[in-house]
PDB file of C-alpha atoms in Angstrom:
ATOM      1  CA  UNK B   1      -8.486 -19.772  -1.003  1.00  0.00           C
ATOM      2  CA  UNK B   2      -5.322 -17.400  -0.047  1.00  0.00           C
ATOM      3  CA  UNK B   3      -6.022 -14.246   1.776  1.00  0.00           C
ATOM      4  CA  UNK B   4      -3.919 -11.533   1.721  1.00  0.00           C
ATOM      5  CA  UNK B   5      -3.757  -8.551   3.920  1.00  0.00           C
ATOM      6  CA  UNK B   6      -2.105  -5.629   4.116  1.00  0.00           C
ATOM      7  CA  UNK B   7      -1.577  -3.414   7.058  1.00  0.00           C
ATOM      8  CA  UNK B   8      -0.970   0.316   6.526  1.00  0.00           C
ATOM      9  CA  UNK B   9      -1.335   3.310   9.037  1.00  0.00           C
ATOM     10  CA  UNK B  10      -4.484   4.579   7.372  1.00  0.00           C
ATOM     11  CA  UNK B  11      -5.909   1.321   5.962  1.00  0.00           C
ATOM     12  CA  UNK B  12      -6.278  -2.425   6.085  1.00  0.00           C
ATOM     13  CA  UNK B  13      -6.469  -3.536   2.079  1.00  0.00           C
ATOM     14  CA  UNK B  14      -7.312  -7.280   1.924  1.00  0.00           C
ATOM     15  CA  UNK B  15      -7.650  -9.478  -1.278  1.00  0.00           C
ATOM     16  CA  UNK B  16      -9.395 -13.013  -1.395  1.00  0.00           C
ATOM     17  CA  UNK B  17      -7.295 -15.254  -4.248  1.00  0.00           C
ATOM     18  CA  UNK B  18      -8.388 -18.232  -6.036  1.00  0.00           C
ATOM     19  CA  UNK B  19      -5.046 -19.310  -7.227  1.00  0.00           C
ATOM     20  CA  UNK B  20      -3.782 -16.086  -9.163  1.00  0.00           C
ATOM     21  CA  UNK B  21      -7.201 -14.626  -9.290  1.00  0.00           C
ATOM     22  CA  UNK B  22      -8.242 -11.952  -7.031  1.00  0.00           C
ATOM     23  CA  UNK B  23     -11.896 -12.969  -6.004  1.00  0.00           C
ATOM     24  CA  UNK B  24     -12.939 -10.495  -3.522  1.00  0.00           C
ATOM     25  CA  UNK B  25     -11.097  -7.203  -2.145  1.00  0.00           C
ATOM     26  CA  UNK B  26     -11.939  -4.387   0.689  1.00  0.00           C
ATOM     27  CA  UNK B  27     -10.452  -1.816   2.605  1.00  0.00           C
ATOM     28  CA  UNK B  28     -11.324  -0.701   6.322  1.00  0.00           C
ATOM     29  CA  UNK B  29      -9.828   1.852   8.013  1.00  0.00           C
ATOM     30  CA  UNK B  30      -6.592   1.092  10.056  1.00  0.00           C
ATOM     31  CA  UNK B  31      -7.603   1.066  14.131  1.00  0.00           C
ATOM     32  CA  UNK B  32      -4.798   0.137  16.886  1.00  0.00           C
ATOM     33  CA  UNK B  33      -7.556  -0.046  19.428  1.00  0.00           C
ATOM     34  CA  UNK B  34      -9.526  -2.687  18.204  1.00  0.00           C
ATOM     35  CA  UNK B  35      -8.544  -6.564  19.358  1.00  0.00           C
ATOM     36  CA  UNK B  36      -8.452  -9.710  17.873  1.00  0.00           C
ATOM     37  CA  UNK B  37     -12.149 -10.532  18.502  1.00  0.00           C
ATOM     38  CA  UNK B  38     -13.427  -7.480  16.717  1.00  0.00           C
ATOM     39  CA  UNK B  39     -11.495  -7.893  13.382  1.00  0.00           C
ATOM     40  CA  UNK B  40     -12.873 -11.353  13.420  1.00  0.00           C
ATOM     41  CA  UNK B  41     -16.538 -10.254  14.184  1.00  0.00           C
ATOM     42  CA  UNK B  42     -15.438  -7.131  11.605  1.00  0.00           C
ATOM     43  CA  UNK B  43     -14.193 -10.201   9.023  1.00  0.00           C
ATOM     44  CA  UNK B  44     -16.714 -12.646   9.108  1.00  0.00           C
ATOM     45  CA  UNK B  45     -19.219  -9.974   8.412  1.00  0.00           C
ATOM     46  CA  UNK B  46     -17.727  -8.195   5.471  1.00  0.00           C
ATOM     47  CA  UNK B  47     -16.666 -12.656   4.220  1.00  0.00           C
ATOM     48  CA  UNK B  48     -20.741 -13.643   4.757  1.00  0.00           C
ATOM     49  CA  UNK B  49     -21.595  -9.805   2.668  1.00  0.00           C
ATOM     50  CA  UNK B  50     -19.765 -10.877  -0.479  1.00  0.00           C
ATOM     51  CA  UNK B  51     -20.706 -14.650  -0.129  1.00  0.00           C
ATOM     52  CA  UNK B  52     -17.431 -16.010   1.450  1.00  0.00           C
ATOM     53  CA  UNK B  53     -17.099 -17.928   4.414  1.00  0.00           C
ATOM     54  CA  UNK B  54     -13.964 -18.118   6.780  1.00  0.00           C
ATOM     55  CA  UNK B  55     -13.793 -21.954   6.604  1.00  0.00           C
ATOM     56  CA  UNK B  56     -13.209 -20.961   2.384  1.00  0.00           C
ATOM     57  CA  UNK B  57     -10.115 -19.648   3.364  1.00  0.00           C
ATOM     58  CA  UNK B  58      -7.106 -22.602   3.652  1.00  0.00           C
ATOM     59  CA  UNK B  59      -3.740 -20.003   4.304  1.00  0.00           C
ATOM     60  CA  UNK B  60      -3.094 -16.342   5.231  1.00  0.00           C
ATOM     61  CA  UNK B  61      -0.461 -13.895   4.801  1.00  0.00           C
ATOM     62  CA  UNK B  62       0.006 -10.419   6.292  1.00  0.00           C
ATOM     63  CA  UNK B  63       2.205  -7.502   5.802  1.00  0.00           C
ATOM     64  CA  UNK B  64       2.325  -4.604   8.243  1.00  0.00           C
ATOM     65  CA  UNK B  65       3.582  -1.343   8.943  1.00  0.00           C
ATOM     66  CA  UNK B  66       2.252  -1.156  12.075  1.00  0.00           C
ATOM     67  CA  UNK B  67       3.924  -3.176  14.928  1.00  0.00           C
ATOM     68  CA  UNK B  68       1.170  -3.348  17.694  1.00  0.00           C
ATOM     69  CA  UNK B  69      -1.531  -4.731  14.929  1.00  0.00           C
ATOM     70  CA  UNK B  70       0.722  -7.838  14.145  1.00  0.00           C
ATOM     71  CA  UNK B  71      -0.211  -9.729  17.358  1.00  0.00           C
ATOM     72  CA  UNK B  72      -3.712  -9.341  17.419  1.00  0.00           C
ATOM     73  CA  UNK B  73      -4.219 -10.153  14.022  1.00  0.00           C
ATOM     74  CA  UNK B  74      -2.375 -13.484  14.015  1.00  0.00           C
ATOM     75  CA  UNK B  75      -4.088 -14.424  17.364  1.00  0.00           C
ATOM     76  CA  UNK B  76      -7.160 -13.319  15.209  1.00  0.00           C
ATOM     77  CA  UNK B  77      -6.414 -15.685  12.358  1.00  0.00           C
ATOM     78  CA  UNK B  78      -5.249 -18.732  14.985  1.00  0.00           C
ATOM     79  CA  UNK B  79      -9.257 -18.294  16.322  1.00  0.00           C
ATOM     80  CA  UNK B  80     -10.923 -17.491  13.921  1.00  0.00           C
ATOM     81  CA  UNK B  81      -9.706 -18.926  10.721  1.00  0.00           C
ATOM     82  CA  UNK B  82      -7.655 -21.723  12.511  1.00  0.00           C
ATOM     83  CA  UNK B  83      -4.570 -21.137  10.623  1.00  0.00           C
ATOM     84  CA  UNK B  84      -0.871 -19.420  11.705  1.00  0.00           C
ATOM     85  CA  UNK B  85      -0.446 -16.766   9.079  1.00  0.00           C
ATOM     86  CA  UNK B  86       2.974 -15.514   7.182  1.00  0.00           C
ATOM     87  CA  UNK B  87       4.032 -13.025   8.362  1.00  0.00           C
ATOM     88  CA  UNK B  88       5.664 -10.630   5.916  1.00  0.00           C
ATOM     89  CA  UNK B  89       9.426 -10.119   8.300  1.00  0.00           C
ATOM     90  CA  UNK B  90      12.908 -11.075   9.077  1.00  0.00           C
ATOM     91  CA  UNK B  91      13.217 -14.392   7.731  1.00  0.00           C
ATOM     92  CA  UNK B  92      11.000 -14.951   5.106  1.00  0.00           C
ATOM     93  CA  UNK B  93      11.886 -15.789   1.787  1.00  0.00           C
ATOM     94  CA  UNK B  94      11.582 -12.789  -0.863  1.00  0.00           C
ATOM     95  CA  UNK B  95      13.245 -14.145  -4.096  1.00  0.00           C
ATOM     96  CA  UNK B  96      15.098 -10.514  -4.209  1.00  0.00           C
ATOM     97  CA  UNK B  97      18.447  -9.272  -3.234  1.00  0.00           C
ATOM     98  CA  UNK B  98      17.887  -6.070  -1.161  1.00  0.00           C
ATOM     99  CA  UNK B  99      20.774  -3.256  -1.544  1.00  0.00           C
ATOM    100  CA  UNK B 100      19.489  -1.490   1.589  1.00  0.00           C
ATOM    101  CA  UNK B 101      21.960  -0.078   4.564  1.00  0.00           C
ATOM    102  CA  UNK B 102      19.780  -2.622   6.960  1.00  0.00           C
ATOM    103  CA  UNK B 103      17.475  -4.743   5.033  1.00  0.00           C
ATOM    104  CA  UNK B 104      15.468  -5.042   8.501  1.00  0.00           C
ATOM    105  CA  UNK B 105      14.545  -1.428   8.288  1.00  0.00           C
ATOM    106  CA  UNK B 106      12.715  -1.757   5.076  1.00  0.00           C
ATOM    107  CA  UNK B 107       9.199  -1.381   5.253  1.00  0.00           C
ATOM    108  CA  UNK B 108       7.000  -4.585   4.650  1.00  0.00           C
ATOM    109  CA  UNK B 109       5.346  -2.784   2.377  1.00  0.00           C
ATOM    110  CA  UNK B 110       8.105  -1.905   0.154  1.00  0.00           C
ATOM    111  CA  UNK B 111       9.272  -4.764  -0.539  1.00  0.00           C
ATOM    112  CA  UNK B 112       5.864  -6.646  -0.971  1.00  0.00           C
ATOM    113  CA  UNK B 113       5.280  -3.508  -3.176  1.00  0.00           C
ATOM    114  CA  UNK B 114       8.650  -4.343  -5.226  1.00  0.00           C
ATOM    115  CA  UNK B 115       8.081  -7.994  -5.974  1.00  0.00           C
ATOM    116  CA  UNK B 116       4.154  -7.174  -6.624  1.00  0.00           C
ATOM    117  CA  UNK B 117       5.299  -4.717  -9.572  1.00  0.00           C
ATOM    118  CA  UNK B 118       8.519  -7.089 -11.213  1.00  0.00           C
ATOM    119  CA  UNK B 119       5.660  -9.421 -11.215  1.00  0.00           C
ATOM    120  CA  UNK B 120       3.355  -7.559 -13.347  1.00  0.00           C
ATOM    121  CA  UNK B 121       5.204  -5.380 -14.949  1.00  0.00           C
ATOM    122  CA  UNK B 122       8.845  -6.716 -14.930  1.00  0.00           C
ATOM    123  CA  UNK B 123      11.462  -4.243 -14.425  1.00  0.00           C
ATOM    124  CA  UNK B 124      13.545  -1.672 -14.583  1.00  0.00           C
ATOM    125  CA  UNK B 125      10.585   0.305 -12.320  1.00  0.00           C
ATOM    126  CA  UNK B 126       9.675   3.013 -10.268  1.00  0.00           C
ATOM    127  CA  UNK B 127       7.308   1.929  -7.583  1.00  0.00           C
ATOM    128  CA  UNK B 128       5.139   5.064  -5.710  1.00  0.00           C
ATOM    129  CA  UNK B 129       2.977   4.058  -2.849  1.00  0.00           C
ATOM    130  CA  UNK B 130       0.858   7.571  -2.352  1.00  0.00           C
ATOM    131  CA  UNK B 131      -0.350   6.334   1.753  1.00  0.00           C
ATOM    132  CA  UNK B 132       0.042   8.285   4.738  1.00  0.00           C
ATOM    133  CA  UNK B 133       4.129   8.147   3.521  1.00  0.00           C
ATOM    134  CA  UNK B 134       4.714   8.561  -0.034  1.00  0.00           C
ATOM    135  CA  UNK B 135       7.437   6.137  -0.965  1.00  0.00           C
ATOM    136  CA  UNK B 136       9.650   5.356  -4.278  1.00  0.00           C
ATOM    137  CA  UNK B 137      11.137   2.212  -4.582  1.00  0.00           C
ATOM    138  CA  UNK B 138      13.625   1.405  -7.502  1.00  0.00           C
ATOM    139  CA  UNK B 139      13.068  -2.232  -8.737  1.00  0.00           C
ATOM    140  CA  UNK B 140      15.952  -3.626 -10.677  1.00  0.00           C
ATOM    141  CA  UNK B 141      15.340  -5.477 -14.838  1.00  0.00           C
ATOM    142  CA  UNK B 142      15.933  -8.965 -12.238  1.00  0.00           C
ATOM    143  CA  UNK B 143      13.741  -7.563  -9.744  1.00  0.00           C
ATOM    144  CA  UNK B 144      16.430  -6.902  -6.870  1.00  0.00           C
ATOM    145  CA  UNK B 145      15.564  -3.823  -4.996  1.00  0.00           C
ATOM    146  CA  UNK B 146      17.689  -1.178  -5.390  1.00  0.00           C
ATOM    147  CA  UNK B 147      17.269   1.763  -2.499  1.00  0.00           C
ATOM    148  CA  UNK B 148      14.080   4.513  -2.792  1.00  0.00           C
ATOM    149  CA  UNK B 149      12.841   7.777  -1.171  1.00  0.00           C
ATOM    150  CA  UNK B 150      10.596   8.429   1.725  1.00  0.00           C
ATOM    151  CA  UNK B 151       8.304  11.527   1.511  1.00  0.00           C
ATOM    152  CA  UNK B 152       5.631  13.003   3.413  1.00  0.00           C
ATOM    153  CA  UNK B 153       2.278  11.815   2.215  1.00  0.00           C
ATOM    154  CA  UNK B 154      -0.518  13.993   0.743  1.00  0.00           C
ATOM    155  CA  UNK B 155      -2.776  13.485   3.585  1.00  0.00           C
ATOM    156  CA  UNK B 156      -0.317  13.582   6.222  1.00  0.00           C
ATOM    157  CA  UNK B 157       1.113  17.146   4.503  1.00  0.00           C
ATOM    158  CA  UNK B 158      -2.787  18.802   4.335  1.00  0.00           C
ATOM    159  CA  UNK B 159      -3.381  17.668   7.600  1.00  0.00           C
ATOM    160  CA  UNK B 160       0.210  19.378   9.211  1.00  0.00           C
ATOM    161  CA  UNK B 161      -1.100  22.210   7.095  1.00  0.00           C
ATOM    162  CA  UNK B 162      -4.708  22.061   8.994  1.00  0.00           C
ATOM    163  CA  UNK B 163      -3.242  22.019  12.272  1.00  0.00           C
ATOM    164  CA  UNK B 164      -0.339  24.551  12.623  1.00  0.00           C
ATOM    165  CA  UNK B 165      -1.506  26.972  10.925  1.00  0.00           C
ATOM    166  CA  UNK B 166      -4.998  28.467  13.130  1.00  0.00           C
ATOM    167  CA  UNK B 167      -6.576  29.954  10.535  1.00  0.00           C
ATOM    168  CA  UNK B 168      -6.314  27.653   7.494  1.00  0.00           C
ATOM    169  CA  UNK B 169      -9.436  24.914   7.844  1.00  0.00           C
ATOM    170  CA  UNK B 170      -9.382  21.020   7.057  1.00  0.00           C
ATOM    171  CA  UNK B 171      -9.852  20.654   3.199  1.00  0.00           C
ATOM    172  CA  UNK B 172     -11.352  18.280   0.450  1.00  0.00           C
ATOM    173  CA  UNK B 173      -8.288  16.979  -1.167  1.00  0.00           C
ATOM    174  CA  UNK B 174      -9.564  17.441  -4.633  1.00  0.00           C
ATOM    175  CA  UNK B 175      -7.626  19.176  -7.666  1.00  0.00           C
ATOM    176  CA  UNK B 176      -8.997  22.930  -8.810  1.00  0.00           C
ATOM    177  CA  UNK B 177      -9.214  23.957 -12.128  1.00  0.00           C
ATOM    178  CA  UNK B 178      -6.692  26.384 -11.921  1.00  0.00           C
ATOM    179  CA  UNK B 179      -3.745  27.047 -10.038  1.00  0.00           C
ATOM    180  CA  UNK B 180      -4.104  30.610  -9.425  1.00  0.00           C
ATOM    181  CA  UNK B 181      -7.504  30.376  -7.031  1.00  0.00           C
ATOM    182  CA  UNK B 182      -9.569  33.287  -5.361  1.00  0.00           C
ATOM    183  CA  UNK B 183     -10.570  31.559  -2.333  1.00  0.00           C
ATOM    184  CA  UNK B 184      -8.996  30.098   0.879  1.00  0.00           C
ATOM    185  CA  UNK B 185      -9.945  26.800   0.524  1.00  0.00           C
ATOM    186  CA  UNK B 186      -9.347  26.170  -3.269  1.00  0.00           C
ATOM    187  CA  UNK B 187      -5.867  28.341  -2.484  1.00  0.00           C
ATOM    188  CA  UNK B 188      -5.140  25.372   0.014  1.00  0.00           C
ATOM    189  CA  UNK B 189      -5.825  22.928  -2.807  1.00  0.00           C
ATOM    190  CA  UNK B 190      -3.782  24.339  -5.534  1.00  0.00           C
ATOM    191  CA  UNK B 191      -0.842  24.279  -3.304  1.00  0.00           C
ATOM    192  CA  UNK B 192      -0.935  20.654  -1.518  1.00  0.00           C
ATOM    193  CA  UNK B 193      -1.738  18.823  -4.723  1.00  0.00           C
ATOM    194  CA  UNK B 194       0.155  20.794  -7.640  1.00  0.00           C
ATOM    195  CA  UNK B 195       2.801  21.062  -5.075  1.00  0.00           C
ATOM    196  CA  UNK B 196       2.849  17.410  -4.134  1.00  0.00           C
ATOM    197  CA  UNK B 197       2.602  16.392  -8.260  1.00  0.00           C
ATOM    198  CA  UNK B 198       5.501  18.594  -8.897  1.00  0.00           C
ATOM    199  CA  UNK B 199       7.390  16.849  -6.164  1.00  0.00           C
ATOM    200  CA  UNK B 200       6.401  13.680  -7.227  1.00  0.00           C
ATOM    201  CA  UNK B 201       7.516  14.192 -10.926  1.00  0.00           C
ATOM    202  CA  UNK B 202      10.991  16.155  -9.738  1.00  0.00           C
ATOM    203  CA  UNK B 203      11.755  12.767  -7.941  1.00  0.00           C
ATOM    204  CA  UNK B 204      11.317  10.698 -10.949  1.00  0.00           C
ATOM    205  CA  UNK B 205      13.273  12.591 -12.945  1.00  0.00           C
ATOM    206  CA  UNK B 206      16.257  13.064 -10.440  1.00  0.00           C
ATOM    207  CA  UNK B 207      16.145   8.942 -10.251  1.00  0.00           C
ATOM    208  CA  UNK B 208      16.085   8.628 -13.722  1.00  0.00           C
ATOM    209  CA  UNK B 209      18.915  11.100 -14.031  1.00  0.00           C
ATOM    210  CA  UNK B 210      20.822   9.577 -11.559  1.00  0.00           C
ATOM    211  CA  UNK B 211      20.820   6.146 -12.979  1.00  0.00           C
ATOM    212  CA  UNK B 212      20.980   6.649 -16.504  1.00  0.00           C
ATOM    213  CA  UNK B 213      17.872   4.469 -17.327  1.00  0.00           C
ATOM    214  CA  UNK B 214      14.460   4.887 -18.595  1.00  0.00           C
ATOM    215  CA  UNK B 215      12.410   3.089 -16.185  1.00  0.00           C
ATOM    216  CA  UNK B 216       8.432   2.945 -15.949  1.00  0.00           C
ATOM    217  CA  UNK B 217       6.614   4.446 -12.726  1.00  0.00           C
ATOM    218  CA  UNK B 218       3.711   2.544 -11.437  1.00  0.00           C
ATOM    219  CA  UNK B 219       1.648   3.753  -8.805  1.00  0.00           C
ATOM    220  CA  UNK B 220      -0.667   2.286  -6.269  1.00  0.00           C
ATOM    221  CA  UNK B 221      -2.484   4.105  -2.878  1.00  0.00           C
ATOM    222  CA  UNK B 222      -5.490   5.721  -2.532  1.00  0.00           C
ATOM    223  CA  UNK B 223      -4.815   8.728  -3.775  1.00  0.00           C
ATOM    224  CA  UNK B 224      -2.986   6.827  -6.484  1.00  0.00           C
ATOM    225  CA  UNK B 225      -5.558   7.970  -9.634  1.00  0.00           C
ATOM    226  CA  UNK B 226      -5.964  11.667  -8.795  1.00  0.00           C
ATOM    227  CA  UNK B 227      -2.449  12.048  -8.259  1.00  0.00           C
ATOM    228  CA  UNK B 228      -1.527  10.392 -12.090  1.00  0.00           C
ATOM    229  CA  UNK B 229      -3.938  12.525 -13.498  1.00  0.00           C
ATOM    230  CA  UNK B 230      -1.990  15.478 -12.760  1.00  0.00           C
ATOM    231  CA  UNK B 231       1.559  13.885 -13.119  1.00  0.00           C
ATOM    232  CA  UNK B 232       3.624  14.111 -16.195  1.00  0.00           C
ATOM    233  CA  UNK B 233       5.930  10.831 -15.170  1.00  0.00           C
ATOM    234  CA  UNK B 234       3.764   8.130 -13.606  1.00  0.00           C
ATOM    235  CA  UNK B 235       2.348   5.415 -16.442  1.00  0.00           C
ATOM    236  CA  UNK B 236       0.366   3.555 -15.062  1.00  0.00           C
ATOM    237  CA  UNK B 237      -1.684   3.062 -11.774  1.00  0.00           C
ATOM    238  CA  UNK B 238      -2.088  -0.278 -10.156  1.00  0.00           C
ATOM    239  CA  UNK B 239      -4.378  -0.380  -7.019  1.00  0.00           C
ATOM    240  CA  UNK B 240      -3.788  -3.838  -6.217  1.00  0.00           C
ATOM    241  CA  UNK B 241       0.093  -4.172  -6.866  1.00  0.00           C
ATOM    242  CA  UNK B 242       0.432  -4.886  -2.913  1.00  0.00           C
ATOM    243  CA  UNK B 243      -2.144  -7.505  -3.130  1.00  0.00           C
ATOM    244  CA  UNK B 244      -0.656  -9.336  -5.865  1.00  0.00           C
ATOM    245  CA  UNK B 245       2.803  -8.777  -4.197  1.00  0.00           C
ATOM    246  CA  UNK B 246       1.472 -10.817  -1.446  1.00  0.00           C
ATOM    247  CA  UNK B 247       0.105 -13.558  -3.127  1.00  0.00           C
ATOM    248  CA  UNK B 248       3.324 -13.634  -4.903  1.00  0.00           C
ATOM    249  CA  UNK B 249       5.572 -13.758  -1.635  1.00  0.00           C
ATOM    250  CA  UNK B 250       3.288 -16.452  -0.265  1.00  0.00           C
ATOM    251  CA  UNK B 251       4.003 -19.196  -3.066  1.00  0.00           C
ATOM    252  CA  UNK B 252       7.360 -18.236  -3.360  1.00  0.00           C
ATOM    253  CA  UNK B 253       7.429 -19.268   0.451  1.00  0.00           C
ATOM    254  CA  UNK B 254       5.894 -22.383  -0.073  1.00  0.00           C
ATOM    255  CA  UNK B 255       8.076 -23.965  -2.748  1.00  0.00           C
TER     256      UNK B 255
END
């Protein structure tokens, strides 16, 4: 059994595969305090829940955004699963050409993300990841990576919201029936959300412009399905593309 985890700034997504099936998934929340001990104790608990033990598990791969998690997790996975992990990085073998200034600056996730979507959905594609950053990733027909767009998240922009402005309170990031609203709160949520859609959908359509191609958008994240529902240019949501980009990476690096 292969398991696959993915390191974000909000959340830790993990998948459990049986060859190319996903068996088991979850998602904690994302803590830089914690050590290697408690994500094991935090592991074996949430394995033993769902029926799964850690001896099951033969190889490990990991993708991260955040740099001070990487350590503790493989020292983690040496203990507690006694095996060395993958680690998504410089040197590893992605299968894709990368037409980036510095391929090293590329997020982890991006380009698990990129090879995770040519895989299921072949290419040309849009790629949105809607986390704490919102990013676009262009996936070329032989999925080579071709450049994106970094944008502020939705979270990350209601929370800036919440705490420069004094009065304005912490919100519910839910959609509200209309756009023109008679309270604070729903005022708050009309804005962030139609305003992040609109941004969203003006960023397809510049990319599409720009390249002369009709590509489909795929998005994953968590706020992923609310966000489509709204959107006039995003086809289809995938909440496990970075999981299955993973798994991907991982036999391509074992051939």
């Amino acid at each position: 059994m292969l398991l696959v985890l993915d390191i974000g700034n909000s959340n830790i997504v993990m998948g459990a595969y049986e060859g190319k099936k996903l068996l088991r998934h979850w998602r904690i929340s994302t803590d830089r305090q914690k050590t290697g001990d408690e994500y094991g104790i935090l592991f074996n608990e949430l394995f033993r829940y769902q029926g799964i033990e850690m001896s099951d598990i033969k190889a490990i791969i990991i993708s991260s955004v955040v740099p001070p998690l990487v350590v503790p997790l493989r020292k983690m996975c040496e203990r507690y699963f006694r095996i060395r992990p993958l680690i998504v990085g410089p040197g590893i073998r992605t299968g894709i050409r990368l037409n980036y200034e510095n391929p090293r600056a590329i997020g982890a996730d991006r380009i698990v993300n990129v090879i995770g979507a040519h895989e299921q959905y072949g290419g040309p594609l849009i790629v949105i990841d809607i986390g704490t950053a919102t990013t676009f990733d262009i996936v070329a027909e032989n999925g080579d990576f071709l450049g994106g767009v970094i944008a502020p998240g939705l979270g990350s922009s209601a929370e800036a919201l919440f705490q420069r402005a004094a009065q304005l309170p912490r919100i519910e990031l839910v959609p509200p029936k209309t756009v023109v609203c008679r309270s604070t709160i729903q005022g708050m949520q009309a804005g962030i959300i139609y305003g992040y859609v609109g941004q969203i959908d003006e960023i397809v359509r510049r990319i599409k412009a720009e390249l002369a191609m009709e590509m489909k958008v795929v998005a994953t994240g968590g706020f992923a399905r609310m966000v489509a529902k709204e959107s006039q240019t995003i086809d289809k949501v995938d909440h496990f593309l970075t999981l299955t980009g993973l798994r991907v990476l991982y036999e391509r690096n074992q051939a």
